[in-house]
XYZ file of N, CA and C in Angstrom:
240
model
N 5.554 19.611 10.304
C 5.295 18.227 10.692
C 4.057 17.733 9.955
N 3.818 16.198 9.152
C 3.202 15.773 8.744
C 2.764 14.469 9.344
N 1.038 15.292 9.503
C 0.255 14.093 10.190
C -0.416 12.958 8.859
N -1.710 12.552 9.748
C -2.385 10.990 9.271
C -3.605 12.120 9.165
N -4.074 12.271 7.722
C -5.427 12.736 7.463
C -6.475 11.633 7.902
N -6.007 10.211 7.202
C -7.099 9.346 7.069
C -6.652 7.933 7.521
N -7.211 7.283 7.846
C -6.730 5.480 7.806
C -8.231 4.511 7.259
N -7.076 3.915 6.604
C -8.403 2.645 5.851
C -8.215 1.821 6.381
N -9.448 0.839 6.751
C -9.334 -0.051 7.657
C -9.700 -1.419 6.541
N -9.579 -2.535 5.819
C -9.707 -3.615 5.099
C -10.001 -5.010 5.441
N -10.112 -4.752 6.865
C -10.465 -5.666 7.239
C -10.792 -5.823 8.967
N -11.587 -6.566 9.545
C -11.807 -6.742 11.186
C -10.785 -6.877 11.806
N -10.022 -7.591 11.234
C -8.439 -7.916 11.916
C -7.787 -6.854 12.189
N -7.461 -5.466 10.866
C -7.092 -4.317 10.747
C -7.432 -3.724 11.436
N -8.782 -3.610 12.102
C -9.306 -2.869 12.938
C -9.032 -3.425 14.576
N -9.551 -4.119 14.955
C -9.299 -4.821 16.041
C -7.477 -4.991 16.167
N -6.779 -4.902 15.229
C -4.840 -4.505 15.281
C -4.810 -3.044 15.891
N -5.053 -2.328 15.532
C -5.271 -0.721 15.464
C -5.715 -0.539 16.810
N -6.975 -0.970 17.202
C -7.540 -0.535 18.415
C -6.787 -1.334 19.262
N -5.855 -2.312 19.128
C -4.783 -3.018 20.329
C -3.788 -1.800 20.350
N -3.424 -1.037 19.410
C -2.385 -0.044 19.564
C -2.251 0.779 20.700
N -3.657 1.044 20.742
C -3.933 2.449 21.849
C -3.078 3.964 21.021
N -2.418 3.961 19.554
C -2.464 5.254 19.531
C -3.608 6.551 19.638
N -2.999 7.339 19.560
C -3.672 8.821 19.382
C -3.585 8.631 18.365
N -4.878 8.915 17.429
C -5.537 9.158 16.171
C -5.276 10.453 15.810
N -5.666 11.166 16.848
C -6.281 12.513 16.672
C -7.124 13.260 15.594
N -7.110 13.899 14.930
C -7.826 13.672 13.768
C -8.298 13.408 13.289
N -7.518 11.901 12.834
C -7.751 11.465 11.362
C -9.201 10.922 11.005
N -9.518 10.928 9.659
C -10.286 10.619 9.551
C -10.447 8.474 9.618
N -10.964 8.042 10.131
C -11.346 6.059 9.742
C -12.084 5.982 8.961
N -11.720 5.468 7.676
C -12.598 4.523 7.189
C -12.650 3.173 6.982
N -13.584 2.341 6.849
C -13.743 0.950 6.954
C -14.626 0.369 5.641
N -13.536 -0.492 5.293
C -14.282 -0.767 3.648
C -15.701 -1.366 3.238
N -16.350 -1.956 4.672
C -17.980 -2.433 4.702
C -18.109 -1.867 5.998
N -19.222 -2.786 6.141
C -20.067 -2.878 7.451
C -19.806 -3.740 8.357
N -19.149 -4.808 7.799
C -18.638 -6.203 8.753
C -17.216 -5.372 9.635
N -16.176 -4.848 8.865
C -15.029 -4.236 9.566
C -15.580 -2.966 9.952
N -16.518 -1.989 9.987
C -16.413 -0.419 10.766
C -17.717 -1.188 11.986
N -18.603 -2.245 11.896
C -18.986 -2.868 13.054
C -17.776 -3.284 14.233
N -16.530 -3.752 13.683
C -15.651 -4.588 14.395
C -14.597 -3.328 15.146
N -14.476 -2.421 14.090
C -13.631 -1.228 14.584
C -14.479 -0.197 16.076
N -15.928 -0.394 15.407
C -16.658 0.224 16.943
C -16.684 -0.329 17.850
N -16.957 -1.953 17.459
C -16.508 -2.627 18.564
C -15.469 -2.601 19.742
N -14.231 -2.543 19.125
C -13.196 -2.396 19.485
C -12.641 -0.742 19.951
N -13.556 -0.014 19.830
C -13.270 1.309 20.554
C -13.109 2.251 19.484
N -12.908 1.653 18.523
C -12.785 3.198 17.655
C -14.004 4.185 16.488
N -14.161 4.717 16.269
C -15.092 5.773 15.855
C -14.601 5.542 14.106
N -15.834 5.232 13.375
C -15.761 5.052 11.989
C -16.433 6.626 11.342
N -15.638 7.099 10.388
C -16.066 8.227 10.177
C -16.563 7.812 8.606
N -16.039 6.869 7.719
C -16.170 7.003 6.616
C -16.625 5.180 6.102
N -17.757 5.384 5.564
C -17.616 3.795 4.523
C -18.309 3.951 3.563
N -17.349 3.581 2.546
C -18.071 3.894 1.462
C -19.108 3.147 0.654
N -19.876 3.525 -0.377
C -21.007 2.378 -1.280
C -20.492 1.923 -1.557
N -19.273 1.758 -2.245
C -18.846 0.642 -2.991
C -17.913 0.303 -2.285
N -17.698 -1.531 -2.453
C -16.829 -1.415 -1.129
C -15.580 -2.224 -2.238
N -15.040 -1.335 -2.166
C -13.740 -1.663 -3.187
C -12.438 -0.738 -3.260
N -11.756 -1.062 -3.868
C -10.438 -0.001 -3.392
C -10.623 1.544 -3.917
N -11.581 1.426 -5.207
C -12.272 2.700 -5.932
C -13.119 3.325 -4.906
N -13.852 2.691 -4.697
C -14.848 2.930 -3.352
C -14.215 3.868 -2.358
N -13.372 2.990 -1.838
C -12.361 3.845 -0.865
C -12.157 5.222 -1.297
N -11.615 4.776 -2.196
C -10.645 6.438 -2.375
C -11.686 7.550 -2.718
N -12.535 7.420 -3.263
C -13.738 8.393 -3.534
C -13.929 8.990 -2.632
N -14.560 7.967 -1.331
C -14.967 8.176 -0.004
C -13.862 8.837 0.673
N -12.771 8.429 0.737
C -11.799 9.305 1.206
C -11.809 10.613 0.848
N -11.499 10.979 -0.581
C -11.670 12.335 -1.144
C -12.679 12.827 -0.357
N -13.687 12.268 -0.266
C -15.290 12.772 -0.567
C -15.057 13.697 1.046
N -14.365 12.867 2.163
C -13.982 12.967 3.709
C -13.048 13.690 3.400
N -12.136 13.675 3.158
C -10.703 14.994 3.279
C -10.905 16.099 2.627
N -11.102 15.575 1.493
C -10.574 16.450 0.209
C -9.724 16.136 -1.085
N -10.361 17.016 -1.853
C -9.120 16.388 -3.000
C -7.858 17.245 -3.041
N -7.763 18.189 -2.250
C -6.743 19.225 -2.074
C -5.803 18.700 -1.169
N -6.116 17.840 -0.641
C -4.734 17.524 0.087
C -3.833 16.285 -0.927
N -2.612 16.598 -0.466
C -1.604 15.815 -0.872
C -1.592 14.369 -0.753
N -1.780 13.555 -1.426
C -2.232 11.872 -0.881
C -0.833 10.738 -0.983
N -1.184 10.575 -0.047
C -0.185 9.205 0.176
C -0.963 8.266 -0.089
N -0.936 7.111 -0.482
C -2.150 5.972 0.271
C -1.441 4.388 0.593
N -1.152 3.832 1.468
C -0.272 2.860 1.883
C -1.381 2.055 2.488
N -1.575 0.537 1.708
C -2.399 -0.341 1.752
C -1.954 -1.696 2.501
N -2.507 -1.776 3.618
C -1.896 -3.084 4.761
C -2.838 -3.552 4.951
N -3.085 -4.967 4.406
C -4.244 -5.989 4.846
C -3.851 -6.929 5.202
């Protein structure tokens, strides 16, 4: 069975969508592409594990690596 290593969050909306879900995360790692959305995601109940310096889609993925790994297998599916 294949889980959710990570979720990127792109925006306040994204975040504040997510935390209406009420799923189980478990795991995974959050990241949030600034400070304006991983403020809005704590807000909203959830735990930001990752944001990166640059806040750009490069940014991201670094930061992601930088949080998982580069050894895992990557999907990356982008919803803003």
């Amino acid at each position: 069975e294949m889980g959710v290593d990570a979720i990127a969050l792109y925006s306040p909306t994204a975040a504040r969508a997510l935390a209406a879900e009420g799923l189980d995360l478990g795991g995974a790692q959050i990241a949030a592409i600034g400070p304006t959305t991983a403020d809005a995601a704590r807000d909203a109940g959830l735990r930001v594990d990752v944001v990166p310096d640059v806040y750009s889609d490069e940014g991201m993925a670094e930061a992601l690596v930088a949080a998982i790994g580069s050894s895992q297998e990557a999907c990356v599916e982008v919803s803003r």
